[in-house]
XYZ file of C-alpha atoms in Angstrom:
335
model
C 161.912 232.878 234.313
C 158.530 232.713 232.550
C 157.383 230.679 229.560
C 158.142 233.537 227.154
C 161.707 233.946 228.434
C 162.333 230.183 228.372
C 161.179 229.849 224.783
C 163.072 232.976 223.762
C 166.245 231.365 225.062
C 165.497 228.045 223.340
C 164.252 229.492 220.028
C 165.402 233.148 219.866
C 164.929 233.531 216.103
C 161.372 232.181 216.206
C 160.286 234.342 219.138
C 161.857 237.463 217.642
C 160.171 236.804 214.297
C 156.733 236.362 215.870
C 157.136 239.307 218.235
C 158.199 241.644 215.423
C 155.371 240.476 213.176
C 152.775 241.059 215.857
C 154.191 244.428 216.884
C 154.224 245.644 213.269
C 150.763 244.198 212.591
C 152.211 241.833 209.985
C 151.152 238.552 211.520
C 150.375 235.928 208.885
C 146.965 234.261 208.843
C 148.618 230.819 208.854
C 151.954 229.412 210.039
C 153.737 226.107 209.596
C 156.039 225.385 212.554
C 158.420 222.597 211.583
C 161.426 220.964 213.185
C 162.523 217.893 215.074
C 160.482 216.422 217.893
C 160.861 218.259 221.167
C 162.017 221.619 219.816
C 159.119 223.522 221.377
C 156.811 223.908 218.373
C 153.572 223.294 220.245
C 154.683 225.446 223.173
C 155.420 228.277 220.731
C 152.015 227.776 219.089
C 150.316 228.326 222.457
C 152.623 231.251 223.165
C 151.651 232.843 219.838
C 147.988 232.311 220.781
C 148.686 234.190 224.023
C 150.474 236.960 222.154
C 147.515 237.194 219.754
C 144.766 237.274 222.389
C 146.440 238.857 225.426
C 144.887 242.204 226.298
C 147.803 243.350 228.431
C 150.849 242.763 226.241
C 154.087 244.422 227.275
C 155.680 247.204 225.237
C 157.970 244.586 223.700
C 154.943 242.659 222.447
C 155.072 239.538 224.583
C 152.064 238.353 226.622
C 151.591 239.273 230.264
C 151.060 235.627 231.233
C 148.699 236.691 234.044
C 145.456 237.880 232.452
C 142.434 235.620 232.046
C 143.188 235.033 228.352
C 146.806 233.997 229.013
C 145.959 231.715 231.926
C 143.113 229.963 230.110
C 145.212 229.417 226.986
C 148.025 227.989 229.121
C 145.595 225.621 230.859
C 143.882 224.645 227.581
C 140.499 226.132 228.485
C 140.135 229.183 226.233
C 136.871 229.083 224.193
C 138.494 230.791 221.201
C 141.560 228.545 220.957
C 140.877 225.224 219.236
C 143.437 222.426 219.118
C 143.280 219.430 216.818
C 145.665 216.491 217.088
C 145.754 213.012 215.571
C 142.903 210.721 216.525
C 144.724 207.402 216.510
C 146.985 207.254 213.474
C 145.615 210.261 211.593
C 143.749 213.559 211.679
C 140.404 212.744 210.157
C 137.989 214.592 207.888
C 135.402 214.873 210.682
C 137.891 216.818 212.787
C 138.421 219.283 209.953
C 134.670 219.593 209.447
C 134.429 220.745 213.062
C 137.131 223.352 212.450
C 135.431 224.580 209.304
C 132.262 225.244 211.281
C 134.257 227.113 213.921
C 135.895 229.243 211.217
C 132.466 230.461 210.173
C 131.713 231.982 213.586
C 133.257 234.942 215.354
C 135.125 234.417 218.587
C 133.043 234.049 221.731
C 134.963 236.741 223.601
C 136.443 238.846 220.804
C 136.706 238.993 217.036
C 139.722 236.672 217.124
C 140.202 232.909 217.054
C 143.224 230.599 217.041
C 143.367 227.138 215.490
C 146.301 224.837 216.256
C 146.739 221.645 214.214
C 149.368 219.445 215.866
C 151.243 216.906 213.686
C 149.546 218.211 210.571
C 151.508 215.737 208.440
C 149.086 213.117 209.799
C 146.045 214.688 208.150
C 144.339 212.402 205.677
C 144.265 213.746 202.112
C 140.571 214.563 202.506
C 141.189 216.363 205.803
C 144.112 218.308 204.333
C 142.008 219.416 201.357
C 139.277 220.665 203.688
C 141.875 222.589 205.671
C 143.311 223.983 202.458
C 139.967 225.455 201.458
C 139.721 227.137 204.839
C 143.097 228.861 204.760
C 142.860 229.839 201.072
C 140.243 232.455 201.960
C 141.106 233.488 205.517
C 138.621 235.503 207.531
C 139.826 238.528 209.525
C 140.950 237.693 213.044
C 141.534 233.991 212.323
C 145.009 232.586 213.068
C 145.944 229.024 212.113
C 149.123 227.316 213.287
C 150.242 223.956 211.908
C 153.035 221.988 213.597
C 154.972 219.036 212.230
C 158.080 216.963 212.817
C 158.060 215.969 209.141
C 157.773 218.936 206.852
C 158.354 216.766 203.773
C 155.126 214.869 204.541
C 152.986 218.035 204.566
C 151.069 218.728 201.347
C 152.918 221.241 199.191
C 149.687 223.205 198.821
C 149.519 223.635 202.607
C 153.180 224.641 202.693
C 152.737 227.252 199.982
C 149.851 228.941 201.788
C 151.534 229.250 205.168
C 154.488 231.170 206.531
C 157.040 228.515 207.350
C 159.030 228.803 210.569
C 161.967 226.480 211.225
C 162.711 225.287 214.772
C 166.322 224.405 215.467
C 167.541 221.514 217.605
C 167.929 222.351 221.290
C 171.473 222.462 222.633
C 172.161 220.642 225.882
C 173.226 223.901 227.552
C 169.966 225.589 226.593
C 168.005 222.608 227.830
C 169.956 222.566 231.110
C 169.145 226.250 231.710
C 165.487 225.603 230.901
C 165.240 222.683 233.327
C 166.920 224.502 236.191
C 164.663 227.543 235.737
C 161.739 225.132 235.993
C 162.974 224.159 239.459
C 164.759 220.923 238.573
C 168.023 220.400 240.448
C 171.290 220.821 238.539
C 172.216 217.291 239.596
C 169.213 215.670 237.897
C 169.144 218.176 235.029
C 172.609 217.028 233.947
C 171.394 213.428 233.852
C 168.343 214.418 231.816
C 170.242 216.426 229.172
C 172.446 213.388 228.636
C 169.307 211.347 227.954
C 167.342 213.609 225.610
C 167.253 216.975 223.836
C 163.453 216.756 223.549
C 162.126 219.745 225.481
C 158.841 218.164 226.533
C 160.352 214.786 227.343
C 163.092 216.429 229.412
C 160.541 218.419 231.400
C 158.451 215.302 231.909
C 161.461 213.451 233.319
C 162.325 216.335 235.618
C 158.805 216.632 236.990
C 158.389 212.891 237.545
C 159.065 212.120 241.246
C 160.167 208.582 240.361
C 162.968 209.770 238.049
C 165.397 210.436 240.920
C 164.565 207.047 242.449
C 165.179 205.292 239.131
C 168.528 207.005 238.736
C 169.487 206.024 242.286
C 168.750 202.382 241.453
C 170.929 202.607 238.341
C 173.793 204.150 240.311
C 173.478 201.373 242.881
C 173.814 198.784 240.115
C 177.129 200.224 238.996
C 178.373 200.546 242.571
C 177.447 196.921 243.254
C 179.300 195.769 240.148
C 182.219 197.892 241.295
C 182.455 196.419 244.794
C 180.997 192.901 244.628
C 179.869 191.490 241.310
C 178.413 188.352 242.895
C 176.087 190.494 245.015
C 174.765 192.071 241.829
C 172.542 189.030 241.193
C 170.938 189.344 244.634
C 170.645 193.096 244.133
C 168.883 192.537 240.791
C 165.994 190.896 242.637
C 165.950 192.989 245.803
C 166.418 196.393 244.165
C 166.066 196.537 240.379
C 163.047 194.252 239.916
C 161.394 195.693 243.031
C 161.639 199.189 241.556
C 161.130 198.575 237.825
C 158.921 195.485 238.197
C 158.939 192.052 236.602
C 156.092 192.822 234.184
C 156.493 196.464 233.184
C 158.496 196.421 229.957
C 158.588 200.190 229.467
C 159.965 200.823 232.960
C 162.727 198.244 232.537
C 163.660 199.613 229.121
C 163.768 203.096 230.650
C 166.001 201.870 233.491
C 168.372 200.310 230.985
C 168.457 203.590 229.063
C 169.478 205.371 232.251
C 172.200 202.787 232.804
C 173.429 203.366 229.242
C 173.644 207.122 229.889
C 175.772 206.473 232.968
C 178.071 204.085 231.093
C 178.430 206.456 228.128
C 179.469 209.231 230.502
C 182.055 206.932 232.073
C 183.317 205.932 228.628
C 183.696 209.553 227.505
C 185.560 210.358 230.701
C 187.926 207.426 230.157
C 188.513 208.544 226.576
C 189.528 211.988 227.821
C 186.575 214.050 226.628
C 186.075 217.164 228.769
C 182.414 218.031 229.231
C 180.981 220.562 231.669
C 177.644 218.734 231.404
C 179.161 215.509 232.668
C 176.995 213.612 235.159
C 178.190 214.717 238.573
C 178.659 211.215 240.037
C 181.366 210.457 237.484
C 183.840 212.401 239.628
C 183.524 209.818 242.426
C 183.132 206.628 240.401
C 185.868 204.052 239.923
C 186.505 204.289 236.183
C 188.885 201.347 236.134
C 186.513 198.409 236.622
C 185.873 198.273 232.861
C 188.173 198.813 229.888
C 186.931 201.036 227.061
C 186.344 198.047 224.776
C 184.350 196.356 227.528
C 182.162 199.418 227.938
C 181.428 199.470 224.202
C 180.455 195.801 224.389
C 178.250 196.323 227.449
C 176.434 199.198 225.743
C 175.726 196.895 222.788
C 174.518 194.239 225.227
C 172.111 196.685 226.884
C 170.644 197.614 223.516
C 170.187 193.920 222.741
C 168.455 193.342 226.084
C 166.105 196.267 225.469
C 165.142 194.782 222.106
C 164.481 191.396 223.711
C 162.254 192.954 226.336
C 160.329 194.756 223.580
C 159.921 191.381 221.863
C 158.215 189.888 224.939
C 161.171 187.898 226.275
C 160.825 187.126 229.992
C 162.140 190.247 231.768
C 163.656 188.540 234.802
C 165.449 185.795 232.889
C 166.693 188.241 230.242
C 168.132 190.554 232.880
C 169.740 187.682 234.792
C 171.511 186.402 231.679
C 172.571 189.909 230.730
C 173.997 190.525 234.193
C 176.275 187.516 233.732
C 177.667 189.114 230.586
C 177.981 192.561 232.190
C 179.763 191.088 235.221
C 182.192 189.256 232.969
C 182.393 191.340 229.786
C 185.031 189.047 228.255
C 182.036 186.806 227.485
C 180.924 189.519 225.059
C 183.881 188.881 222.710
C 185.511 192.237 223.366
C 189.096 191.011 222.909
């Protein structure tokens, strides 16, 4: 399944709207794509750029994906597609000055140009006003696409001069289908969709070779607690800290997030929730080593440990103390 088909499945209304507009020659000069993080806004912006510049569109109006325009847009190397994103904490006036100059010139390879402004809510007031002047008097063949996770933070004057397109939250089933069509195993895809509904983050997890190894370490932790809790302390040093490190805070926080996903799946299973997206290992795990109240307490403990690691507590000592609590959850005042 290609990029067009994937996005059509994830955001059918958006793709149909854009396809119809292009086919009927009613494409707006400026769009505002808004919705939660990870709903495919930037991917759709690049897809619209392909639809706009592709010279071999299908009868249905979607891009061929194979021509030189499509491939260069996909790889980020098309001379007539300009992307601006925050430089640090904002999009600055100088960045908009560059775009204004580009607006004044025709495309290098045709009479068309595409401008994509990612996270447009982060434009400074001065930058936004410069952009406003540009889209108030659009030149023929110029297409501008703004994206934002926070529509309320976008200047009302920008909103009023763009066609607004809402992106809905991805469902876990849609995300699972997307991941498997991208070549990610069903086994890992089910873990990922229980971690995030962010399209880009999910794909990043699936394409990271270390993700499967990290999940294997997390599974081993639960199995060790299941069979021999005293060995868990030795395992912490020989397995967990060897894989996630004693200094890398982000990796340890990520590992703990994976462990939380596993425990939440176990908890839901114990509570009787049927879910066809359940992590596959749950079928073979001993669900009886923890009571439901203990699992709730352990999940709270993991969140506390993650916060401590973020606050520069010693990783090894923090994990050792936490493992004592997890091994004996009655210490967590669950009764």
